């Protein structure tokens, strides 16, 4: 029986992924296949952090099984197949009990949704939830039409995420290993975090572990939730073996570890070449730069581009750190491809490609045609050679080195979105990679 949950946490605490481990623990059932952590439209205004929803298939396991986590001294295994061992109603009742016990229900923005289904649901809903803005009624209609059972708590907004998690097919997928303790065991010294995040970087296929330049250990989230650390990877074997052993050896105070499959790092949220731009959607568009970049207080940078005969404002905000040093080098005439979310008339750039750089020229004094020395400017288009007196009326233009090559530019790890696929994925070959 598939179970999906979403919207149980608030910015003050808890994490829906931890609740899933609690549900697995209490169910006493086997996990069939890997649990899934599915990120949805990153611009939704009511999200707590990364707009993630969770799915697991629980039953009596059959076939081969492999370790995908630990809970205390118990090994959590994922079975290849399974028999249905619980009804939809029973699994929802059990999950609801856990949600009511742990969820931050006192918070206005916490509105859990729990869904059970014997089958995975049609993929169409996932694509809408990762790219579009949906309503709770959209989710309820979709779930009823597909015979799923569900419970919404408070306004039940979490049903959107839960329905989407059940309809994610994982055409493009990555993995994440999460280690937990509830309550969180407390701060780890920053230097130690940095060295552990660097060690995680040595696990093949892992990504977004550490940002050395900004001294940011990205595998460690804030200490407000039960998540101690999360290592993202593209090679499931490396994460399940080397990753799991490494984390166990660190003794970070965890009492649970679970590896999920995920749509993180897939660019699934990006709508390619749209007809028009709508608020709260993320796009990939090719455009021509039409202004020099400028900054405002707070070190946020903006620039204008021409796209489909209209002018669009694009931005590199302060959190994108050194990415702004590239952004500021754009010049009118550059042909760029940008990826980013459109909100209130501005695209917040999350990565960009300089497809074809405009040539920039500087006006210089002409060279003497006789003795090849630089001429002197006497004003009003009067250039004279200081050696032989030769005169010229027009300046010379010479190409300036742009100090920005054509190519792809990611924001640094500290500023990356869960769903964003770093350009350097294309340069790496990883065993077990799906796309
Ligand atoms: P965390 O990542 O820590 O679990 P979160 O960032 O996932 O937290 P939630 O608390 O789950 O945030 O809140 C996001 C809410 O947005 C959920 O209720 C979810 O159902 C809803 N949601 C997800 N996708 C969409 C969408 N495309 N349109 C409208 N609502 C959505």
Coordinates of C-alpha atoms and ligand atoms in Angstrom, one line a residue:
X1 CA 0.0 0.0 0.0
X2 CA 1.4 3.4 -1.0
X3 CA 1.3 6.1 1.6
X4 CA 2.1 9.8 1.0
X5 CA 2.3 12.6 3.5
X6 CA 3.0 16.3 3.3
X7 CA 2.9 19.6 5.2
X8 CA 3.5 18.6 8.7
X9 CA 6.3 21.0 9.6
X10 CA 6.8 24.7 10.2
X11 CA 9.8 26.9 10.1
X12 CA 10.1 26.4 13.9
X13 CA 10.5 22.7 13.8
X14 CA 9.8 19.1 12.6
X15 CA 10.4 17.7 9.2
X16 CA 8.0 15.6 7.2
X17 CA 10.8 13.2 6.2
X18 CA 11.3 12.3 9.9
X19 CA 7.6 11.6 10.3
X20 CA 7.9 9.1 7.5
X21 CA 10.6 7.2 9.4
X22 CA 8.3 7.2 12.4
X23 CA 5.5 5.8 10.4
X24 CA 7.7 3.1 8.9
X25 CA 8.9 2.3 12.4
X26 CA 5.4 2.0 14.0
X27 CA 3.9 0.1 11.1
X28 CA 6.0 -2.9 11.6
X29 CA 5.7 -3.4 7.8
X30 CA 8.4 -3.9 5.2
X31 CA 9.4 -1.1 2.8
X32 CA 8.9 -2.1 -0.8
X33 CA 11.2 -0.2 -3.2
X34 CA 12.8 3.0 -2.0
X35 CA 10.8 5.7 -0.2
X36 CA 10.6 8.9 -2.2
X37 CA 11.4 12.5 -1.4
X38 CA 9.6 14.6 -4.0
X39 CA 10.2 18.3 -4.3
X40 CA 7.5 20.4 -5.8
X41 CA 7.1 23.9 -7.2
X42 CA 9.8 25.8 -5.4
X43 CA 7.9 29.1 -5.6
X44 CA 4.8 28.2 -3.7
X45 CA 4.2 30.9 -1.1
X46 CA 3.1 28.5 1.7
X47 CA 6.1 26.3 1.6
X48 CA 8.2 25.9 4.8
X49 CA 11.6 25.2 3.2
X50 CA 12.1 23.1 0.2
X51 CA 8.5 22.1 -0.7
X52 CA 9.1 18.4 -0.2
X53 CA 6.5 15.6 -0.1
X54 CA 7.0 12.0 0.9
X55 CA 5.9 8.6 -0.4
X56 CA 6.6 5.0 0.8
X57 CA 5.2 1.6 -0.2
X58 CA 4.6 -0.6 2.9
X59 CA 3.6 -4.3 2.9
X60 CA 5.0 -7.8 3.3
X61 CA 8.3 -7.8 1.5
X62 CA 9.3 -10.4 -1.1
X63 CA 12.3 -11.0 -3.3
X64 CA 15.7 -9.5 -2.8
X65 CA 16.1 -6.9 -0.1
X66 CA 18.9 -4.4 0.5
X67 CA 19.8 -2.1 3.4
X68 CA 18.4 1.4 2.8
X69 CA 18.7 2.7 6.4
X70 CA 19.0 2.0 10.1
X71 CA 16.7 2.7 13.0
X72 CA 18.4 2.3 16.3
X73 CA 20.0 -1.2 16.0
X74 CA 17.5 -2.3 13.4
X75 CA 18.3 -2.4 9.7
X76 CA 15.7 -0.9 7.3
X77 CA 15.6 -2.9 4.1
X78 CA 13.9 -2.2 0.8
X79 CA 12.3 -5.3 -0.8
X80 CA 12.0 -5.7 -4.6
X81 CA 8.3 -6.7 -4.4
X82 CA 5.7 -7.0 -1.8
X83 CA 2.2 -8.2 -0.8
X84 CA -0.4 -5.9 0.4
X85 CA -0.6 -6.2 4.1
X86 CA -2.7 -3.3 5.3
X87 CA -5.8 -1.5 4.1
X88 CA -5.8 2.1 3.0
X89 CA -8.0 3.1 5.9
X90 CA -5.7 1.4 8.5
X91 CA -2.6 2.9 7.1
X92 CA -4.1 6.3 7.0
X93 CA -5.3 5.9 10.6
X94 CA -1.8 4.9 11.7
X95 CA -0.2 7.8 9.8
X96 CA -2.7 10.3 11.1
X97 CA -1.9 9.3 14.7
X98 CA 1.8 10.0 14.0
X99 CA 1.0 13.2 12.2
X100 CA -1.2 14.5 15.1
X101 CA 1.5 13.6 17.6
X102 CA 4.4 15.2 15.8
X103 CA 3.1 17.8 13.3
X104 CA 3.3 21.5 14.1
X105 CA -0.5 21.8 14.0
X106 CA -0.6 25.0 16.0
X107 CA 1.1 26.8 13.1
X108 CA -1.2 28.4 10.6
X109 CA 0.8 27.2 7.6
X110 CA 0.9 23.6 8.7
X111 CA -2.0 21.7 6.9
X112 CA -1.2 18.0 6.6
X113 CA -2.4 15.8 3.9
X114 CA -2.3 12.0 4.0
X115 CA -3.0 9.7 1.1
X116 CA -3.1 6.0 0.6
X117 CA -3.4 4.1 -2.7
X118 CA -2.9 0.6 -3.9
X119 CA -1.3 1.9 -7.1
X120 CA 0.9 4.7 -8.2
X121 CA -1.2 7.6 -9.6
X122 CA -1.1 9.1 -13.2
X123 CA 2.0 11.2 -13.7
X124 CA 0.2 14.2 -15.0
X125 CA -0.5 15.5 -11.5
X126 CA 3.2 15.5 -10.6
X127 CA 4.1 17.6 -13.5
X128 CA 1.5 20.1 -12.6
X129 CA 2.5 20.2 -9.0
X130 CA 6.2 20.7 -9.7
X131 CA 5.6 23.4 -12.3
X132 CA 2.3 25.0 -11.6
X133 CA 0.2 26.3 -8.7
X134 CA -2.7 24.0 -7.7
X135 CA -5.6 24.1 -5.3
X136 CA -6.6 21.6 -2.6
X137 CA -9.7 20.9 -4.7
X138 CA -7.5 20.0 -7.7
X139 CA -5.8 17.4 -5.5
X140 CA -9.1 16.0 -4.0
X141 CA -10.7 15.7 -7.5
X142 CA -7.6 13.9 -8.8
X143 CA -7.5 11.5 -5.8
X144 CA -11.2 10.7 -6.0
X145 CA -11.0 10.1 -9.7
X146 CA -8.1 7.6 -9.1
X147 CA -9.7 5.8 -6.2
X148 CA -7.2 6.9 -3.5
X149 CA -8.2 7.3 0.1
X150 CA -7.2 10.5 1.9
X151 CA -7.4 12.7 5.0
X152 CA -6.7 16.4 5.1
X153 CA -6.0 18.0 8.4
X154 CA -7.0 21.7 8.9
X155 CA -7.3 23.1 5.4
X156 CA -5.6 19.9 4.0
X157 CA -3.2 21.7 1.7
X158 CA -0.7 18.9 2.1
X159 CA -3.0 16.8 -0.1
X160 CA -1.5 18.6 -3.1
X161 CA 2.0 17.4 -2.2
X162 CA 0.9 14.0 -1.2
X163 CA -1.0 13.4 -4.4
X164 CA 2.0 14.6 -6.4
X165 CA 4.3 12.3 -4.5
X166 CA 2.1 9.4 -5.5
X167 CA 2.2 10.4 -9.1
X168 CA 5.9 10.9 -9.4
X169 CA 7.3 8.3 -11.7
X170 CA 11.0 9.1 -11.3
X171 CA 11.9 9.5 -15.0
X172 CA 14.9 11.5 -13.8
X173 CA 16.0 10.7 -10.4
X174 CA 18.7 11.2 -7.8
X175 CA 19.0 10.0 -4.2
X176 CA 19.4 11.5 -0.7
X177 CA 20.7 9.9 2.5
X178 CA 19.2 11.6 5.6
X179 CA 20.4 11.1 9.2
X180 CA 18.1 12.0 12.1
X181 CA 17.6 12.3 15.8
X182 CA 14.5 13.7 17.5
X183 CA 15.0 16.1 19.2
X184 CA 18.1 17.3 17.3
X185 CA 21.2 16.4 19.3
X186 CA 22.6 19.9 19.0
X187 CA 25.2 21.9 17.3
X188 CA 28.3 20.4 15.6
X189 CA 31.3 22.8 15.5
X190 CA 31.6 24.6 12.1
X191 CA 35.1 23.3 11.3
X192 CA 34.0 19.7 11.9
X193 CA 30.9 20.3 9.7
X194 CA 33.2 21.6 6.9
X195 CA 35.5 18.6 7.1
X196 CA 32.6 16.1 7.1
X197 CA 31.0 17.9 4.2
X198 CA 34.3 17.7 2.3
X199 CA 34.6 14.0 3.1
X200 CA 31.1 13.5 1.7
X201 CA 32.4 15.0 -1.5
X202 CA 34.7 12.0 -1.9
X203 CA 31.6 9.7 -2.3
X204 CA 31.2 9.1 -6.0
X205 CA 28.2 10.9 -7.6
X206 CA 27.4 13.1 -4.6
X207 CA 26.6 16.8 -5.2
X208 CA 26.0 20.1 -3.4
X209 CA 27.9 18.8 -0.3
X210 CA 30.1 21.8 0.4
X211 CA 30.8 25.4 -0.7
X212 CA 34.4 25.9 0.3
X213 CA 34.5 29.5 -0.9
X214 CA 31.6 30.6 1.2
X215 CA 32.6 28.2 4.0
X216 CA 29.2 26.5 3.9
X217 CA 28.7 22.8 4.8
X218 CA 25.6 22.3 2.7
X219 CA 24.9 18.7 4.0
X220 CA 23.9 20.2 7.4
X221 CA 20.5 22.0 7.5
X222 CA 19.4 24.2 10.4
X223 CA 19.3 22.6 13.7
X224 CA 15.6 23.3 14.2
X225 CA 14.5 20.0 12.7
X226 CA 15.3 16.4 13.5
X227 CA 17.5 16.2 10.3
X228 CA 21.2 16.1 11.3
X229 CA 22.5 15.9 7.7
X230 CA 21.6 15.0 4.2
X231 CA 23.9 13.8 1.4
X232 CA 22.6 14.0 -2.1
X233 CA 23.9 11.7 -4.8
X234 CA 23.4 10.3 -8.3
X235 CA 24.9 6.9 -7.7
X236 CA 22.6 4.9 -5.3
X237 CA 25.2 2.1 -4.7
X238 CA 27.8 4.6 -3.5
X239 CA 25.3 6.3 -1.2
X240 CA 23.9 3.1 0.2
X241 CA 27.3 1.6 0.9
X242 CA 30.1 4.2 1.2
X243 CA 27.7 7.0 2.2
X244 CA 25.9 5.0 4.9
X245 CA 29.2 3.6 6.4
X246 CA 30.7 7.1 6.4
X247 CA 27.8 8.6 8.3
X248 CA 27.6 5.8 10.8
X249 CA 31.3 6.2 11.5
X250 CA 30.9 9.9 12.1
X251 CA 28.8 9.3 15.2
X252 CA 26.9 12.6 14.8
X253 CA 24.3 11.5 17.3
X254 CA 21.9 10.0 14.8
X255 CA 19.5 7.2 15.7
X256 CA 18.0 6.9 12.2
X257 CA 19.3 6.9 8.7
X258 CA 17.2 6.5 5.5
X259 CA 18.0 6.8 1.8
X260 CA 15.3 8.1 -0.5
X261 CA 15.0 8.4 -4.2
X262 CA 14.2 11.9 -5.3
X263 CA 13.6 14.4 -8.1
X264 CA 16.3 16.7 -6.6
X265 CA 18.8 18.0 -9.1
X266 CA 16.6 17.1 -12.1
X267 CA 15.3 20.5 -13.3
X268 CA 11.9 19.0 -13.4
X269 CA 10.4 22.3 -12.2
X270 CA 11.6 24.1 -15.4
X271 CA 9.2 25.0 -18.2
X272 CA 11.2 25.2 -21.5
X273 CA 10.5 28.0 -24.0
X274 CA 7.1 29.2 -22.7
X275 CA 4.6 31.2 -24.7
X276 CA 4.3 33.7 -21.8
X277 CA 5.7 34.2 -18.3
X278 CA 3.4 33.7 -15.3
X279 CA 4.1 34.5 -11.7
X280 CA 5.3 31.5 -9.6
X281 CA 6.6 29.5 -12.5
X282 CA 10.2 28.6 -13.4
X283 CA 11.4 28.9 -16.9
X284 CA 14.3 28.4 -19.3
X285 CA 14.3 31.2 -21.8
X286 CA 16.8 32.3 -24.4
X287 CA 17.0 36.1 -24.6
X288 CA 19.3 39.0 -25.7
X289 CA 20.7 41.3 -23.0
X290 CA 19.4 44.8 -23.6
X291 CA 20.9 46.8 -20.7
X292 CA 24.0 46.9 -18.6
X293 CA 23.5 45.3 -15.2
X294 CA 23.0 47.6 -12.2
X295 CA 22.8 47.0 -8.5
X296 CA 20.6 48.3 -5.7
X297 CA 21.1 48.5 -1.9
X298 CA 21.7 45.1 -0.4
X299 CA 24.0 44.1 -3.4
X300 CA 21.2 42.7 -5.5
X301 CA 21.9 42.9 -9.3
X302 CA 19.4 43.4 -12.1
X303 CA 19.6 43.7 -15.9
X304 CA 17.1 43.7 -18.7
X305 CA 16.7 41.2 -21.6
X306 CA 14.6 41.2 -24.7
X307 CA 12.5 38.1 -24.9
X308 CA 9.8 37.5 -27.6
X309 CA 9.7 41.2 -28.3
X310 CA 9.2 42.3 -24.7
X311 CA 11.6 43.5 -22.0
X312 CA 12.1 41.2 -19.0
X313 CA 13.9 42.1 -15.8
X314 CA 16.3 39.4 -14.5
X315 CA 18.0 39.4 -11.1
X316 CA 20.9 37.9 -9.3
X317 CA 20.1 38.5 -5.6
X318 CA 22.7 38.8 -2.8
X319 CA 22.4 35.1 -1.7
X320 CA 23.8 34.1 -5.1
X321 CA 27.2 35.4 -3.9
X322 CA 30.0 35.2 -6.5
X323 CA 27.5 34.3 -9.3
X324 CA 26.8 38.1 -9.3
X325 CA 30.4 38.7 -10.4
X326 CA 29.6 36.9 -13.7
X327 CA 26.1 38.4 -13.9
X328 CA 27.5 41.9 -13.7
X329 CA 29.7 41.3 -16.7
X330 CA 26.7 40.8 -19.1
X331 CA 26.6 43.5 -21.8
X332 CA 23.9 44.5 -24.2
X333 CA 23.9 42.2 -27.2
X334 CA 24.8 39.1 -25.3
X335 CA 22.8 36.0 -26.2
X336 CA 22.0 34.1 -23.0
X337 CA 19.9 31.2 -21.8
X338 CA 18.5 31.8 -18.3
X339 CA 16.8 29.5 -15.8
X340 CA 14.8 31.0 -13.1
X341 CA 11.5 31.7 -11.4
X342 CA 9.3 34.6 -12.5
X343 CA 7.9 36.5 -9.6
X344 CA 6.4 40.0 -9.6
X345 CA 7.8 40.8 -13.0
X346 CA 11.4 39.6 -12.4
X347 CA 13.2 36.3 -13.2
X348 CA 15.3 35.3 -10.3
X349 CA 18.2 33.6 -12.1
X350 CA 19.3 30.2 -10.7
X351 CA 21.8 29.4 -13.5
X352 CA 22.6 30.8 -17.0
X353 CA 24.5 30.1 -20.1
X354 CA 26.3 32.8 -22.1
X355 CA 25.6 31.4 -25.5
X356 CA 27.1 34.1 -27.6
X357 CA 29.0 37.0 -26.1
X358 CA 28.6 40.4 -27.8
X359 CA 31.9 42.0 -28.9
X360 CA 32.8 45.1 -26.8
X361 CA 35.1 47.7 -28.3
X362 CA 37.0 50.6 -26.7
X363 CA 37.8 53.8 -28.6
X364 CA 41.5 54.4 -28.8
X365 CA 43.8 56.9 -30.6
X366 CA 44.6 55.7 -34.1
X367 CA 48.1 54.5 -35.0
X368 CA 50.3 56.5 -37.3
X369 CA 50.2 54.9 -40.7
X370 CA 53.7 56.1 -41.4
X371 CA 55.7 55.3 -38.3
X372 CA 53.2 53.1 -36.4
X373 CA 53.3 55.1 -33.2
X374 CA 50.1 55.9 -31.3
X375 CA 48.8 59.3 -32.3
X376 CA 47.8 62.0 -29.7
X377 CA 44.3 63.3 -29.4
X378 CA 44.1 67.1 -29.8
X379 CA 40.3 67.1 -29.4
X380 CA 37.4 67.4 -32.0
X381 CA 38.6 64.4 -34.0
X382 CA 42.1 65.8 -34.5
X383 CA 44.7 63.1 -34.0
X384 CA 48.4 63.8 -34.6
X385 CA 51.5 61.6 -34.6
X386 CA 54.0 63.1 -32.1
X387 CA 56.9 61.9 -34.2
X388 CA 56.2 62.7 -37.8
X389 CA 53.2 65.0 -37.5
X390 CA 50.9 62.8 -39.6
X391 CA 47.2 63.6 -38.9
X392 CA 44.0 61.5 -38.7
X393 CA 40.3 62.5 -38.2
X394 CA 38.8 59.2 -36.8
X395 CA 39.5 57.2 -33.7
X396 CA 40.3 53.5 -33.8
X397 CA 38.2 50.8 -32.1
X398 CA 39.8 47.8 -30.5
X399 CA 38.1 44.7 -29.1
X400 CA 38.1 44.4 -25.3
X401 CA 38.7 41.2 -23.6
X402 CA 35.4 40.5 -21.8
X403 CA 36.9 38.4 -19.0
X404 CA 33.7 36.2 -19.3
X405 CA 33.8 33.3 -21.6
X406 CA 30.9 31.7 -23.4
X407 CA 29.7 28.8 -21.3
X408 CA 27.6 27.7 -18.3
X409 CA 27.4 29.4 -15.0
X410 CA 25.8 27.9 -11.9
X411 CA 25.1 29.7 -8.7
X412 CA 27.4 28.5 -5.9
X413 CA 26.4 25.5 -3.7
X414 CA 25.2 27.8 -0.9
X415 CA 22.5 29.2 -3.2
X416 CA 21.3 26.1 -5.0
X417 CA 17.8 25.0 -5.1
X418 CA 16.9 21.4 -4.4
X419 CA 15.4 20.8 -7.8
X420 CA 18.1 22.7 -9.8
X421 CA 20.4 20.5 -11.9
X422 CA 23.9 21.8 -11.7
X423 CA 25.5 22.2 -15.2
X424 CA 28.5 20.2 -14.1
X425 CA 26.4 17.0 -13.9
X426 CA 26.8 16.9 -17.7
X427 CA 30.6 16.7 -17.3
X428 CA 30.5 13.8 -14.8
X429 CA 29.8 10.2 -15.6
X430 CA 28.3 8.2 -12.8
X431 CA 27.5 4.5 -12.7
X432 CA 23.8 3.9 -12.1
X433 CA 22.8 7.2 -13.4
X434 CA 19.3 7.3 -14.8
X435 CA 19.6 10.4 -17.0
Ligands
LIG1 P1 9.8 20.7 4.2 O1 10.6 20.8 2.9 O2 10.6 21.1 5.4 O3 9.1 19.4 4.4 P2 8.0 22.2 2.8 O4 8.9 23.3 2.3 O5 7.8 21.0 2.1 O6 8.6 21.8 4.2 P3 5.3 22.3 3.4 O7 5.1 22.5 4.8 O8 5.2 20.9 2.9 O9 6.7 22.9 3.1 O10 4.3 23.3 2.6 C1 4.2 23.3 1.2 C2 2.7 23.2 0.9 O11 2.5 23.6 -0.5 C3 2.1 21.9 1.1 O12 0.8 22.0 1.6 C4 1.9 21.3 -0.3 O13 0.9 20.4 -0.5 C5 1.7 22.6 -1.1 N1 2.1 22.5 -2.5 C6 3.0 21.8 -3.1 N2 3.1 22.0 -4.4 C7 2.1 22.9 -4.7 C8 1.7 23.5 -5.9 N3 2.2 23.2 -7.0 N4 0.6 24.3 -5.8 C9 0.1 24.6 -4.6 N5 0.5 24.1 -3.4 C10 1.5 23.2 -3.4

